[in-house]
JSON list of C-alpha atoms in Angstrom, two decimals:
[
{"chain": "M", "resi": 1, "resn": "UNK", "atom": "CA", "xyz": [34.43, 54.08, 17.82]},
{"chain": "M", "resi": 2, "resn": "UNK", "atom": "CA", "xyz": [37.55, 55.53, 16.46]},
{"chain": "M", "resi": 3, "resn": "UNK", "atom": "CA", "xyz": [37.60, 59.18, 15.46]},
{"chain": "M", "resi": 4, "resn": "UNK", "atom": "CA", "xyz": [40.91, 59.33, 13.78]},
{"chain": "M", "resi": 5, "resn": "UNK", "atom": "CA", "xyz": [43.38, 56.82, 12.54]},
{"chain": "M", "resi": 6, "resn": "UNK", "atom": "CA", "xyz": [46.97, 56.80, 13.61]},
{"chain": "M", "resi": 7, "resn": "UNK", "atom": "CA", "xyz": [48.26, 56.06, 10.15]},
{"chain": "M", "resi": 8, "resn": "UNK", "atom": "CA", "xyz": [46.38, 58.94, 8.55]},
{"chain": "M", "resi": 9, "resn": "UNK", "atom": "CA", "xyz": [44.60, 56.89, 5.82]},
{"chain": "M", "resi": 10, "resn": "UNK", "atom": "CA", "xyz": [40.97, 57.95, 6.12]},
{"chain": "M", "resi": 11, "resn": "UNK", "atom": "CA", "xyz": [39.80, 56.40, 2.84]},
{"chain": "M", "resi": 12, "resn": "UNK", "atom": "CA", "xyz": [40.82, 52.82, 3.74]},
{"chain": "M", "resi": 13, "resn": "UNK", "atom": "CA", "xyz": [37.92, 50.34, 3.78]},
{"chain": "M", "resi": 14, "resn": "UNK", "atom": "CA", "xyz": [36.75, 49.06, 7.11]},
{"chain": "M", "resi": 15, "resn": "UNK", "atom": "CA", "xyz": [37.72, 45.39, 7.38]},
{"chain": "M", "resi": 16, "resn": "UNK", "atom": "CA", "xyz": [36.06, 44.50, 10.68]},
{"chain": "M", "resi": 17, "resn": "UNK", "atom": "CA", "xyz": [32.64, 42.83, 10.74]},
{"chain": "M", "resi": 18, "resn": "UNK", "atom": "CA", "xyz": [30.05, 44.31, 13.06]},
{"chain": "M", "resi": 19, "resn": "UNK", "atom": "CA", "xyz": [28.84, 41.25, 15.00]},
{"chain": "M", "resi": 20, "resn": "UNK", "atom": "CA", "xyz": [26.45, 43.06, 17.32]},
{"chain": "M", "resi": 21, "resn": "UNK", "atom": "CA", "xyz": [23.34, 42.61, 15.10]},
{"chain": "M", "resi": 22, "resn": "UNK", "atom": "CA", "xyz": [24.19, 38.94, 14.59]},
{"chain": "M", "resi": 23, "resn": "UNK", "atom": "CA", "xyz": [24.50, 38.37, 18.33]},
{"chain": "M", "resi": 24, "resn": "UNK", "atom": "CA", "xyz": [21.23, 40.20, 18.93]},
{"chain": "M", "resi": 25, "resn": "UNK", "atom": "CA", "xyz": [19.36, 38.05, 16.40]},
{"chain": "M", "resi": 26, "resn": "UNK", "atom": "CA", "xyz": [20.85, 34.84, 17.81]},
{"chain": "M", "resi": 27, "resn": "UNK", "atom": "CA", "xyz": [19.85, 35.76, 21.35]},
{"chain": "M", "resi": 28, "resn": "UNK", "atom": "CA", "xyz": [16.30, 36.52, 20.25]},
{"chain": "M", "resi": 29, "resn": "UNK", "atom": "CA", "xyz": [16.07, 33.18, 18.42]},
{"chain": "M", "resi": 30, "resn": "UNK", "atom": "CA", "xyz": [17.48, 31.36, 21.44]},
{"chain": "M", "resi": 31, "resn": "UNK", "atom": "CA", "xyz": [14.84, 32.90, 23.69]},
{"chain": "M", "resi": 32, "resn": "UNK", "atom": "CA", "xyz": [12.07, 32.05, 21.21]},
{"chain": "M", "resi": 33, "resn": "UNK", "atom": "CA", "xyz": [13.17, 28.41, 20.98]},
{"chain": "M", "resi": 34, "resn": "UNK", "atom": "CA", "xyz": [13.57, 28.10, 24.74]},
{"chain": "M", "resi": 35, "resn": "UNK", "atom": "CA", "xyz": [9.98, 29.25, 25.17]},
{"chain": "M", "resi": 36, "resn": "UNK", "atom": "CA", "xyz": [8.34, 27.31, 22.31]},
{"chain": "M", "resi": 37, "resn": "UNK", "atom": "CA", "xyz": [10.06, 23.89, 22.47]},
{"chain": "M", "resi": 38, "resn": "UNK", "atom": "CA", "xyz": [8.41, 22.79, 25.75]},
{"chain": "M", "resi": 39, "resn": "UNK", "atom": "CA", "xyz": [5.02, 23.83, 24.35]},
{"chain": "M", "resi": 40, "resn": "UNK", "atom": "CA", "xyz": [5.51, 21.81, 21.16]},
{"chain": "M", "resi": 41, "resn": "UNK", "atom": "CA", "xyz": [6.85, 18.69, 22.88]},
{"chain": "M", "resi": 42, "resn": "UNK", "atom": "CA", "xyz": [3.94, 18.35, 25.28]},
{"chain": "M", "resi": 43, "resn": "UNK", "atom": "CA", "xyz": [1.88, 15.25, 24.56]},
{"chain": "M", "resi": 44, "resn": "UNK", "atom": "CA", "xyz": [-1.16, 13.62, 26.07]},
{"chain": "M", "resi": 45, "resn": "UNK", "atom": "CA", "xyz": [-0.11, 10.77, 28.38]},
{"chain": "M", "resi": 46, "resn": "UNK", "atom": "CA", "xyz": [-1.25, 7.50, 26.82]},
{"chain": "M", "resi": 47, "resn": "UNK", "atom": "CA", "xyz": [-0.62, 3.85, 27.42]},
{"chain": "M", "resi": 48, "resn": "UNK", "atom": "CA", "xyz": [0.13, 2.51, 23.96]},
{"chain": "M", "resi": 49, "resn": "UNK", "atom": "CA", "xyz": [-0.64, -1.13, 23.16]},
{"chain": "M", "resi": 50, "resn": "UNK", "atom": "CA", "xyz": [2.18, -3.59, 22.83]},
{"chain": "M", "resi": 51, "resn": "UNK", "atom": "CA", "xyz": [2.58, -5.27, 19.48]},
{"chain": "M", "resi": 52, "resn": "UNK", "atom": "CA", "xyz": [2.20, -9.01, 19.33]},
{"chain": "M", "resi": 53, "resn": "UNK", "atom": "CA", "xyz": [1.98, -11.30, 16.37]},
{"chain": "M", "resi": 54, "resn": "UNK", "atom": "CA", "xyz": [-1.05, -13.49, 16.95]},
{"chain": "M", "resi": 55, "resn": "UNK", "atom": "CA", "xyz": [-1.94, -16.16, 14.44]},
{"chain": "M", "resi": 56, "resn": "UNK", "atom": "CA", "xyz": [-5.29, -15.57, 12.80]},
{"chain": "M", "resi": 57, "resn": "UNK", "atom": "CA", "xyz": [-8.04, -17.95, 13.83]},
{"chain": "M", "resi": 58, "resn": "UNK", "atom": "CA", "xyz": [-9.92, -18.69, 10.68]},
{"chain": "M", "resi": 59, "resn": "UNK", "atom": "CA", "xyz": [-13.58, -19.45, 11.09]},
{"chain": "M", "resi": 60, "resn": "UNK", "atom": "CA", "xyz": [-15.74, -20.56, 8.17]},
{"chain": "M", "resi": 61, "resn": "UNK", "atom": "CA", "xyz": [-18.13, -17.65, 8.66]},
{"chain": "M", "resi": 62, "resn": "UNK", "atom": "CA", "xyz": [-15.38, -15.01, 8.41]},
{"chain": "M", "resi": 63, "resn": "UNK", "atom": "CA", "xyz": [-15.18, -13.10, 5.15]},
{"chain": "M", "resi": 64, "resn": "UNK", "atom": "CA", "xyz": [-11.84, -12.97, 3.31]},
{"chain": "M", "resi": 65, "resn": "UNK", "atom": "CA", "xyz": [-11.43, -10.05, 0.94]},
{"chain": "M", "resi": 66, "resn": "UNK", "atom": "CA", "xyz": [-8.35, -9.43, -1.18]},
{"chain": "M", "resi": 67, "resn": "UNK", "atom": "CA", "xyz": [-7.37, -6.19, -2.90]},
{"chain": "M", "resi": 68, "resn": "UNK", "atom": "CA", "xyz": [-4.70, -6.44, -5.58]},
{"chain": "M", "resi": 69, "resn": "UNK", "atom": "CA", "xyz": [-2.34, -3.73, -6.82]},
{"chain": "M", "resi": 70, "resn": "UNK", "atom": "CA", "xyz": [-4.79, -2.72, -9.59]},
{"chain": "M", "resi": 71, "resn": "UNK", "atom": "CA", "xyz": [-7.46, -1.92, -6.97]},
{"chain": "M", "resi": 72, "resn": "UNK", "atom": "CA", "xyz": [-9.53, -4.96, -7.93]},
{"chain": "M", "resi": 73, "resn": "UNK", "atom": "CA", "xyz": [-11.45, -6.49, -5.04]},
{"chain": "M", "resi": 74, "resn": "UNK", "atom": "CA", "xyz": [-12.00, -10.22, -4.57]},
{"chain": "M", "resi": 75, "resn": "UNK", "atom": "CA", "xyz": [-14.51, -11.90, -2.23]},
{"chain": "M", "resi": 76, "resn": "UNK", "atom": "CA", "xyz": [-12.68, -15.13, -1.59]},
{"chain": "M", "resi": 77, "resn": "UNK", "atom": "CA", "xyz": [-11.67, -16.04, -5.16]},
{"chain": "M", "resi": 78, "resn": "UNK", "atom": "CA", "xyz": [-14.51, -14.19, -6.93]},
{"chain": "M", "resi": 79, "resn": "UNK", "atom": "CA", "xyz": [-13.92, -10.78, -8.49]},
{"chain": "M", "resi": 80, "resn": "UNK", "atom": "CA", "xyz": [-16.28, -8.06, -7.19]},
{"chain": "M", "resi": 81, "resn": "UNK", "atom": "CA", "xyz": [-16.66, -5.36, -9.81]},
{"chain": "M", "resi": 82, "resn": "UNK", "atom": "CA", "xyz": [-18.50, -2.57, -7.94]},
{"chain": "M", "resi": 83, "resn": "UNK", "atom": "CA", "xyz": [-18.73, -1.24, -4.39]},
{"chain": "M", "resi": 84, "resn": "UNK", "atom": "CA", "xyz": [-22.51, -1.77, -4.51]},
{"chain": "M", "resi": 85, "resn": "UNK", "atom": "CA", "xyz": [-21.98, -5.45, -5.30]},
{"chain": "M", "resi": 86, "resn": "UNK", "atom": "CA", "xyz": [-19.55, -5.69, -2.38]},
{"chain": "M", "resi": 87, "resn": "UNK", "atom": "CA", "xyz": [-22.08, -4.00, -0.10]},
{"chain": "M", "resi": 88, "resn": "UNK", "atom": "CA", "xyz": [-24.90, -6.29, -1.22]},
{"chain": "M", "resi": 89, "resn": "UNK", "atom": "CA", "xyz": [-22.78, -9.42, -0.75]},
{"chain": "M", "resi": 90, "resn": "UNK", "atom": "CA", "xyz": [-21.73, -8.21, 2.70]},
{"chain": "M", "resi": 91, "resn": "UNK", "atom": "CA", "xyz": [-25.28, -7.53, 3.84]},
{"chain": "M", "resi": 92, "resn": "UNK", "atom": "CA", "xyz": [-26.48, -10.85, 2.47]},
{"chain": "M", "resi": 93, "resn": "UNK", "atom": "CA", "xyz": [-23.61, -12.80, 4.10]},
{"chain": "M", "resi": 94, "resn": "UNK", "atom": "CA", "xyz": [-24.18, -11.12, 7.45]},
{"chain": "M", "resi": 95, "resn": "UNK", "atom": "CA", "xyz": [-27.94, -11.76, 7.38]},
{"chain": "M", "resi": 96, "resn": "UNK", "atom": "CA", "xyz": [-27.42, -15.40, 6.38]},
{"chain": "M", "resi": 97, "resn": "UNK", "atom": "CA", "xyz": [-24.92, -15.96, 9.20]},
{"chain": "M", "resi": 98, "resn": "UNK", "atom": "CA", "xyz": [-27.19, -14.36, 11.81]},
{"chain": "M", "resi": 99, "resn": "UNK", "atom": "CA", "xyz": [-30.12, -16.49, 10.59]},
{"chain": "M", "resi": 100, "resn": "UNK", "atom": "CA", "xyz": [-27.95, -19.63, 10.75]},
{"chain": "M", "resi": 101, "resn": "UNK", "atom": "CA", "xyz": [-26.85, -18.91, 14.32]},
{"chain": "M", "resi": 102, "resn": "UNK", "atom": "CA", "xyz": [-30.41, -18.09, 15.41]},
{"chain": "M", "resi": 103, "resn": "UNK", "atom": "CA", "xyz": [-31.62, -21.40, 13.95]},
{"chain": "M", "resi": 104, "resn": "UNK", "atom": "CA", "xyz": [-28.99, -23.22, 15.99]},
{"chain": "M", "resi": 105, "resn": "UNK", "atom": "CA", "xyz": [-30.10, -21.36, 19.10]},
{"chain": "M", "resi": 106, "resn": "UNK", "atom": "CA", "xyz": [-26.55, -20.35, 19.94]},
{"chain": "M", "resi": 107, "resn": "UNK", "atom": "CA", "xyz": [-25.26, -16.99, 21.07]},
{"chain": "M", "resi": 108, "resn": "UNK", "atom": "CA", "xyz": [-24.87, -14.78, 18.04]},
{"chain": "M", "resi": 109, "resn": "UNK", "atom": "CA", "xyz": [-21.27, -14.00, 17.23]},
{"chain": "M", "resi": 110, "resn": "UNK", "atom": "CA", "xyz": [-20.84, -11.72, 14.27]},
{"chain": "M", "resi": 111, "resn": "UNK", "atom": "CA", "xyz": [-18.30, -12.79, 11.67]},
{"chain": "M", "resi": 112, "resn": "UNK", "atom": "CA", "xyz": [-15.17, -10.81, 10.96]},
{"chain": "M", "resi": 113, "resn": "UNK", "atom": "CA", "xyz": [-13.81, -9.37, 7.73]},
{"chain": "M", "resi": 114, "resn": "UNK", "atom": "CA", "xyz": [-10.18, -10.15, 6.97]},
{"chain": "M", "resi": 115, "resn": "UNK", "atom": "CA", "xyz": [-8.66, -7.92, 4.31]},
{"chain": "M", "resi": 116, "resn": "UNK", "atom": "CA", "xyz": [-5.51, -8.87, 2.45]},
{"chain": "M", "resi": 117, "resn": "UNK", "atom": "CA", "xyz": [-3.99, -6.01, 0.48]},
{"chain": "M", "resi": 118, "resn": "UNK", "atom": "CA", "xyz": [-1.14, -6.08, -2.00]},
{"chain": "M", "resi": 119, "resn": "UNK", "atom": "CA", "xyz": [1.89, -4.13, -0.83]},
{"chain": "M", "resi": 120, "resn": "UNK", "atom": "CA", "xyz": [1.60, -1.80, -3.83]},
{"chain": "M", "resi": 121, "resn": "UNK", "atom": "CA", "xyz": [-2.14, -1.08, -3.51]},
{"chain": "M", "resi": 122, "resn": "UNK", "atom": "CA", "xyz": [-3.26, 2.50, -2.93]},
{"chain": "M", "resi": 123, "resn": "UNK", "atom": "CA", "xyz": [-4.76, 3.11, 0.49]},
{"chain": "M", "resi": 124, "resn": "UNK", "atom": "CA", "xyz": [-7.95, 4.54, -1.02]},
{"chain": "M", "resi": 125, "resn": "UNK", "atom": "CA", "xyz": [-8.75, 1.08, -2.40]},
{"chain": "M", "resi": 126, "resn": "UNK", "atom": "CA", "xyz": [-8.36, -0.66, 0.96]},
{"chain": "M", "resi": 127, "resn": "UNK", "atom": "CA", "xyz": [-10.08, 2.21, 2.78]},
{"chain": "M", "resi": 128, "resn": "UNK", "atom": "CA", "xyz": [-13.04, 1.92, 0.43]},
{"chain": "M", "resi": 129, "resn": "UNK", "atom": "CA", "xyz": [-13.37, -1.79, 1.22]},
{"chain": "M", "resi": 130, "resn": "UNK", "atom": "CA", "xyz": [-13.21, -1.10, 4.97]},
{"chain": "M", "resi": 131, "resn": "UNK", "atom": "CA", "xyz": [-15.88, 1.59, 4.68]},
{"chain": "M", "resi": 132, "resn": "UNK", "atom": "CA", "xyz": [-18.14, -0.61, 2.54]},
{"chain": "M", "resi": 133, "resn": "UNK", "atom": "CA", "xyz": [-17.89, -3.57, 4.91]},
{"chain": "M", "resi": 134, "resn": "UNK", "atom": "CA", "xyz": [-18.64, -1.37, 7.90]},
{"chain": "M", "resi": 135, "resn": "UNK", "atom": "CA", "xyz": [-21.70, -0.04, 6.07]},
{"chain": "M", "resi": 136, "resn": "UNK", "atom": "CA", "xyz": [-22.75, -3.65, 5.48]},
{"chain": "M", "resi": 137, "resn": "UNK", "atom": "CA", "xyz": [-22.81, -4.16, 9.26]},
{"chain": "M", "resi": 138, "resn": "UNK", "atom": "CA", "xyz": [-19.51, -5.90, 10.04]},
{"chain": "M", "resi": 139, "resn": "UNK", "atom": "CA", "xyz": [-18.10, -4.66, 13.33]},
{"chain": "M", "resi": 140, "resn": "UNK", "atom": "CA", "xyz": [-14.69, -6.34, 13.20]},
{"chain": "M", "resi": 141, "resn": "UNK", "atom": "CA", "xyz": [-12.51, -5.55, 10.22]},
{"chain": "M", "resi": 142, "resn": "UNK", "atom": "CA", "xyz": [-8.91, -6.72, 10.35]},
{"chain": "M", "resi": 143, "resn": "UNK", "atom": "CA", "xyz": [-5.90, -6.78, 8.09]},
{"chain": "M", "resi": 144, "resn": "UNK", "atom": "CA", "xyz": [-3.90, -9.86, 7.21]},
{"chain": "M", "resi": 145, "resn": "UNK", "atom": "CA", "xyz": [-0.17, -9.29, 6.85]},
{"chain": "M", "resi": 146, "resn": "UNK", "atom": "CA", "xyz": [2.86, -11.42, 6.42]},
{"chain": "M", "resi": 147, "resn": "UNK", "atom": "CA", "xyz": [5.49, -10.91, 9.12]},
{"chain": "M", "resi": 148, "resn": "UNK", "atom": "CA", "xyz": [9.11, -10.43, 8.19]},
{"chain": "M", "resi": 149, "resn": "UNK", "atom": "CA", "xyz": [10.95, -13.74, 8.07]},
{"chain": "M", "resi": 150, "resn": "UNK", "atom": "CA", "xyz": [12.82, -14.40, 11.28]},
{"chain": "M", "resi": 151, "resn": "UNK", "atom": "CA", "xyz": [11.09, -11.56, 13.12]},
{"chain": "M", "resi": 152, "resn": "UNK", "atom": "CA", "xyz": [10.05, -12.47, 16.65]},
{"chain": "M", "resi": 153, "resn": "UNK", "atom": "CA", "xyz": [7.67, -10.27, 18.57]},
{"chain": "M", "resi": 154, "resn": "UNK", "atom": "CA", "xyz": [8.10, -9.74, 22.28]},
{"chain": "M", "resi": 155, "resn": "UNK", "atom": "CA", "xyz": [6.04, -8.04, 24.93]},
{"chain": "M", "resi": 156, "resn": "UNK", "atom": "CA", "xyz": [8.10, -5.34, 26.60]}
]
């Protein structure tokens, strides 16, 4: 701190910036980030699955459902107008398939639902179909996608 100036001009504006508060704030922020970053970055150790592109094995008993960009649902090629109709068709198809397999005396393998969704469809439409088919009793619900041309999957 200077008490007097050597040039005698006491009314001159002070042209030096006081950096002490800035340094104090920066040090406090540095300490806060040093403490919180390791807490935020902690994750649960998981073994994530590797992605592979497996061709779909189509069985005649599997159900193919398509959802277009207007949220219209199709069972095969037939338009399904309500969720209740979709549920009823699902229950009926599952019961018929179980009865057919029991009549053959073979081990019962439940059919799968394969859902094809337009790239512009809202997720609520596809999610509603998944929920309805699970309510109907289907345990395996999968999505059909088209891989990028020239894309090769590898196991790492």
